[in-house]
Coordinates of C-alpha atoms in Angstrom, one line a residue:
I297 CA 41.0 54.1 138.9
Q298 CA 38.9 56.0 141.5
A299 CA 41.1 58.9 142.3
L300 CA 43.8 60.9 140.6
A301 CA 46.4 63.0 142.6
V302 CA 48.2 65.6 140.5
S303 CA 51.1 67.9 141.2
P304 CA 50.7 70.1 138.2
I305 CA 53.5 71.5 136.1
N306 CA 51.0 74.1 134.8
S307 CA 48.5 75.2 137.5
Y308 CA 46.5 77.2 134.9
D309 CA 45.9 74.5 132.3
S310 CA 44.2 71.6 134.1
E311 CA 40.6 72.1 133.2
T312 CA 40.5 69.7 130.3
Y313 CA 41.9 66.7 132.0
V314 CA 40.0 67.4 135.2
K315 CA 36.8 67.4 133.3
E316 CA 37.7 64.2 131.4
A317 CA 38.5 62.4 134.7
R318 CA 35.3 63.5 136.3
E319 CA 33.3 62.3 133.3
K320 CA 34.9 58.9 134.0
G321 CA 33.9 59.1 137.7
I322 CA 37.4 59.8 138.9
S323 CA 38.0 62.3 141.7
V324 CA 40.9 64.7 141.2
Y325 CA 43.1 66.2 143.9
A326 CA 46.0 68.7 143.7
C327 CA 49.0 67.8 145.8
D328 CA 52.1 70.0 146.5
T329 CA 51.0 72.6 143.9
P330 CA 47.5 74.0 143.6
M331 CA 45.4 74.0 140.4
E332 CA 44.2 77.5 139.8
D333 CA 41.7 76.9 137.0
S334 CA 39.9 73.9 138.5
D335 CA 37.9 73.5 141.7
V336 CA 39.7 70.6 143.2
P337 CA 41.0 70.1 146.8
Y338 CA 44.6 71.1 147.4
I339 CA 46.9 69.3 149.9
G340 CA 50.1 71.1 150.6
I341 CA 51.6 74.1 152.4
D342 CA 50.6 77.7 152.4
N343 CA 53.2 79.0 149.9
E344 CA 52.4 82.6 150.3
K345 CA 52.8 82.5 154.1
L346 CA 56.1 80.7 153.7
G347 CA 57.3 83.3 151.2
Y348 CA 56.3 86.1 153.7
E349 CA 58.3 84.4 156.5
L350 CA 61.4 84.0 154.3
G351 CA 61.2 87.7 153.5
E352 CA 61.3 88.4 157.2
K353 CA 64.3 86.2 157.7
L354 CA 66.2 87.8 154.8
A355 CA 65.4 91.3 156.1
E356 CA 66.8 90.3 159.5
A357 CA 70.0 88.9 157.9
L358 CA 70.5 92.2 156.0
N359 CA 69.8 94.3 159.1
H360 CA 66.8 95.7 157.2
E361 CA 68.7 97.5 154.5
G362 CA 70.2 96.7 151.1
N363 CA 69.3 95.5 147.6
I364 CA 67.8 92.1 146.9
G365 CA 66.7 89.9 144.0
V366 CA 64.4 87.0 143.4
I367 CA 65.2 83.9 141.3
A368 CA 62.0 81.9 141.0
G369 CA 60.7 78.7 139.5
D370 CA 58.2 78.8 136.6
F371 CA 55.2 81.0 137.5
Q372 CA 53.0 78.4 135.7
Q373 CA 53.4 76.4 138.9
A374 CA 51.3 78.4 141.3
G375 CA 53.4 77.5 144.3
H376 CA 56.4 79.4 143.0
R377 CA 54.3 82.5 142.2
M378 CA 52.7 82.4 145.6
R379 CA 56.0 82.2 147.4
V380 CA 57.2 85.3 145.5
A381 CA 53.9 87.1 146.2
G382 CA 54.3 86.5 150.0
F383 CA 57.9 87.5 149.9
E384 CA 57.1 90.8 148.1
K385 CA 54.2 91.4 150.4
Y386 CA 56.6 91.3 153.4
M387 CA 59.1 93.5 151.7
E388 CA 56.5 96.3 151.3
K389 CA 57.1 97.1 154.9
E390 CA 60.9 97.2 154.6
T391 CA 61.6 100.8 153.5
G392 CA 65.4 100.2 153.6
I393 CA 65.3 97.2 151.2
N394 CA 64.9 97.5 147.5
I395 CA 63.9 94.6 145.2
E396 CA 66.1 95.1 142.2
M397 CA 65.1 92.1 140.1
V398 CA 62.6 89.2 139.8
R399 CA 63.4 86.4 137.5
N400 CA 61.4 83.2 137.0
G401 CA 61.6 80.0 135.0
Y402 CA 64.3 78.2 137.1
S403 CA 62.1 75.4 138.4
N404 CA 64.3 72.7 139.9
M405 CA 67.2 74.0 138.0
R406 CA 70.7 74.9 139.3
V407 CA 71.8 78.4 138.5
S408 CA 75.0 78.2 136.5
Q409 CA 78.1 80.3 137.2
K410 CA 77.5 81.9 133.8
D411 CA 74.0 83.0 134.8
V412 CA 75.2 84.3 138.2
D413 CA 78.0 86.3 136.5
K414 CA 75.4 87.9 134.2
I415 CA 73.1 88.7 137.2
L416 CA 76.0 90.2 139.2
A417 CA 77.3 92.2 136.3
K418 CA 73.8 93.8 135.8
Y419 CA 73.1 94.1 139.6
P420 CA 76.5 94.5 141.3
D421 CA 75.0 95.8 144.5
I422 CA 72.9 92.7 145.3
D423 CA 73.0 91.9 149.0
G424 CA 70.5 89.1 149.2
I425 CA 68.6 86.7 147.0
M426 CA 65.4 84.7 147.5
T427 CA 64.9 81.5 145.5
T428 CA 61.8 79.4 145.4
S429 CA 63.6 76.1 145.0
A430 CA 66.5 74.7 147.1
V431 CA 68.0 73.1 143.9
T432 CA 68.3 76.6 142.5
A433 CA 69.6 77.9 145.8
L434 CA 72.4 75.3 146.1
G435 CA 73.8 76.2 142.7
L436 CA 73.5 79.9 143.5
S437 CA 75.3 79.4 146.9
E438 CA 78.2 77.8 145.2
A439 CA 78.5 80.5 142.6
V440 CA 78.5 83.4 145.0
E441 CA 80.6 81.8 147.7
G442 CA 82.8 84.4 149.4
I443 CA 80.8 87.3 147.9
G444 CA 78.7 87.8 151.0
I445 CA 75.2 87.5 149.4
S446 CA 72.6 86.2 151.8
I447 CA 70.3 83.5 150.4
V448 CA 66.9 82.2 151.5
S449 CA 65.0 79.4 149.8
V450 CA 62.4 76.5 150.1
D451 CA 62.6 72.7 150.4
A452 CA 64.0 70.5 153.2
Q453 CA 66.2 68.2 151.1
E454 CA 69.3 66.9 152.8
D455 CA 71.9 68.9 150.9
A456 CA 69.9 72.1 151.5
L457 CA 69.8 71.4 155.3
K458 CA 73.5 71.0 155.3
A459 CA 73.8 74.3 153.5
V460 CA 71.9 76.0 156.3
Q461 CA 74.3 74.3 158.8
D462 CA 77.3 75.6 156.9
G463 CA 75.9 79.1 156.6
Q464 CA 75.5 79.0 152.8
I465 CA 71.7 79.4 153.1
V466 CA 70.4 81.9 155.7
A467 CA 66.9 80.5 156.0
L468 CA 65.2 77.5 154.4
G469 CA 61.4 77.0 154.3
A470 CA 60.9 73.3 155.1
Q471 CA 58.2 71.4 153.4
S472 CA 58.2 67.6 153.6
G473 CA 57.5 65.9 150.3
Y474 CA 57.0 62.7 152.2
T475 CA 54.3 64.3 154.4
I476 CA 52.6 65.9 151.4
G477 CA 52.4 62.5 149.7
Y478 CA 51.3 60.7 152.9
E479 CA 48.6 63.2 153.7
T480 CA 47.4 63.3 150.1
I481 CA 46.7 59.5 150.2
R482 CA 45.1 59.8 153.7
Y483 CA 42.9 62.6 152.4
I484 CA 41.8 60.6 149.3
V485 CA 41.0 57.5 151.4
K486 CA 38.8 59.5 153.7
D487 CA 37.1 61.1 150.8
L488 CA 36.4 57.7 149.1
Q489 CA 35.0 56.5 152.4
G490 CA 32.5 59.4 152.5
E491 CA 34.3 61.2 155.3
G492 CA 35.9 64.0 153.2
T493 CA 35.2 67.7 153.6
G494 CA 36.1 68.8 150.1
E495 CA 38.2 71.6 151.6
D496 CA 41.9 72.3 151.1
E497 CA 44.2 70.7 153.6
I498 CA 47.0 73.1 154.5
L499 CA 50.0 71.4 156.0
D500 CA 52.6 72.8 158.4
S501 CA 55.8 74.3 157.2
Q502 CA 58.7 75.7 159.1
V503 CA 61.5 78.2 158.5
L504 CA 64.9 76.7 159.4
T505 CA 67.9 78.9 160.4
A506 CA 71.2 78.3 162.1
E507 CA 69.4 78.5 165.4
N508 CA 67.0 75.6 164.9
I509 CA 68.5 73.5 162.1
D510 CA 70.3 71.0 164.4
A511 CA 67.2 70.3 166.4
Y512 CA 65.2 69.8 163.2
I513 CA 67.7 67.3 161.8
K514 CA 68.0 65.5 165.2
E515 CA 64.2 65.1 165.2
D516 CA 64.5 63.7 161.6
K517 CA 61.4 65.5 160.4
Y518 CA 62.5 65.4 156.8
S519 CA 62.7 61.6 156.7
S520 CA 59.9 59.0 156.3
S521 CA 60.0 58.3 160.1

């Protein structure tokens, strides 16, 4: 093995295995999720920027007033933490919007009806929710259907794209897992050929709404083509 690409579950506990790999002459790269405790190149999107843009879209959907919440993935994965940081940074300028709650630990987990009922019982005036994973958003959108809560989230998986078309999700930050995988291998090959820069490679992301979702799907950007 000459190279190891890792999408870490814990972005803050990689130092030991990165050191061991390097001692064996293996180059290490972080893909999709950064490693925060090790100096390795990262190939993926700018999660903080995307979170900021989702904040803007949710504010627009709420006409810049109301109470909102955040249901995030595990903050041990830096991508989730960065998305929330960007979202909160945008909301600092929205004087009419109040963040009532921030919960984390829902990485790639659907929010159950029981969880949603507990959240709404504690925060009955919630008007909008940001989630850092489309899997979480899809479960949430089903649980709050008909209540009028606006949802924004991340990941361009097919069922989430349909949820944007159907109005269940107001805005979706599109990152292509296929592109991240492809560009990671391309990056590694260049590096092994002595043409690498050692710098992070930040890939494009896009915020999808009802206005541009049909064009996005037509162009098939989420597929391997």
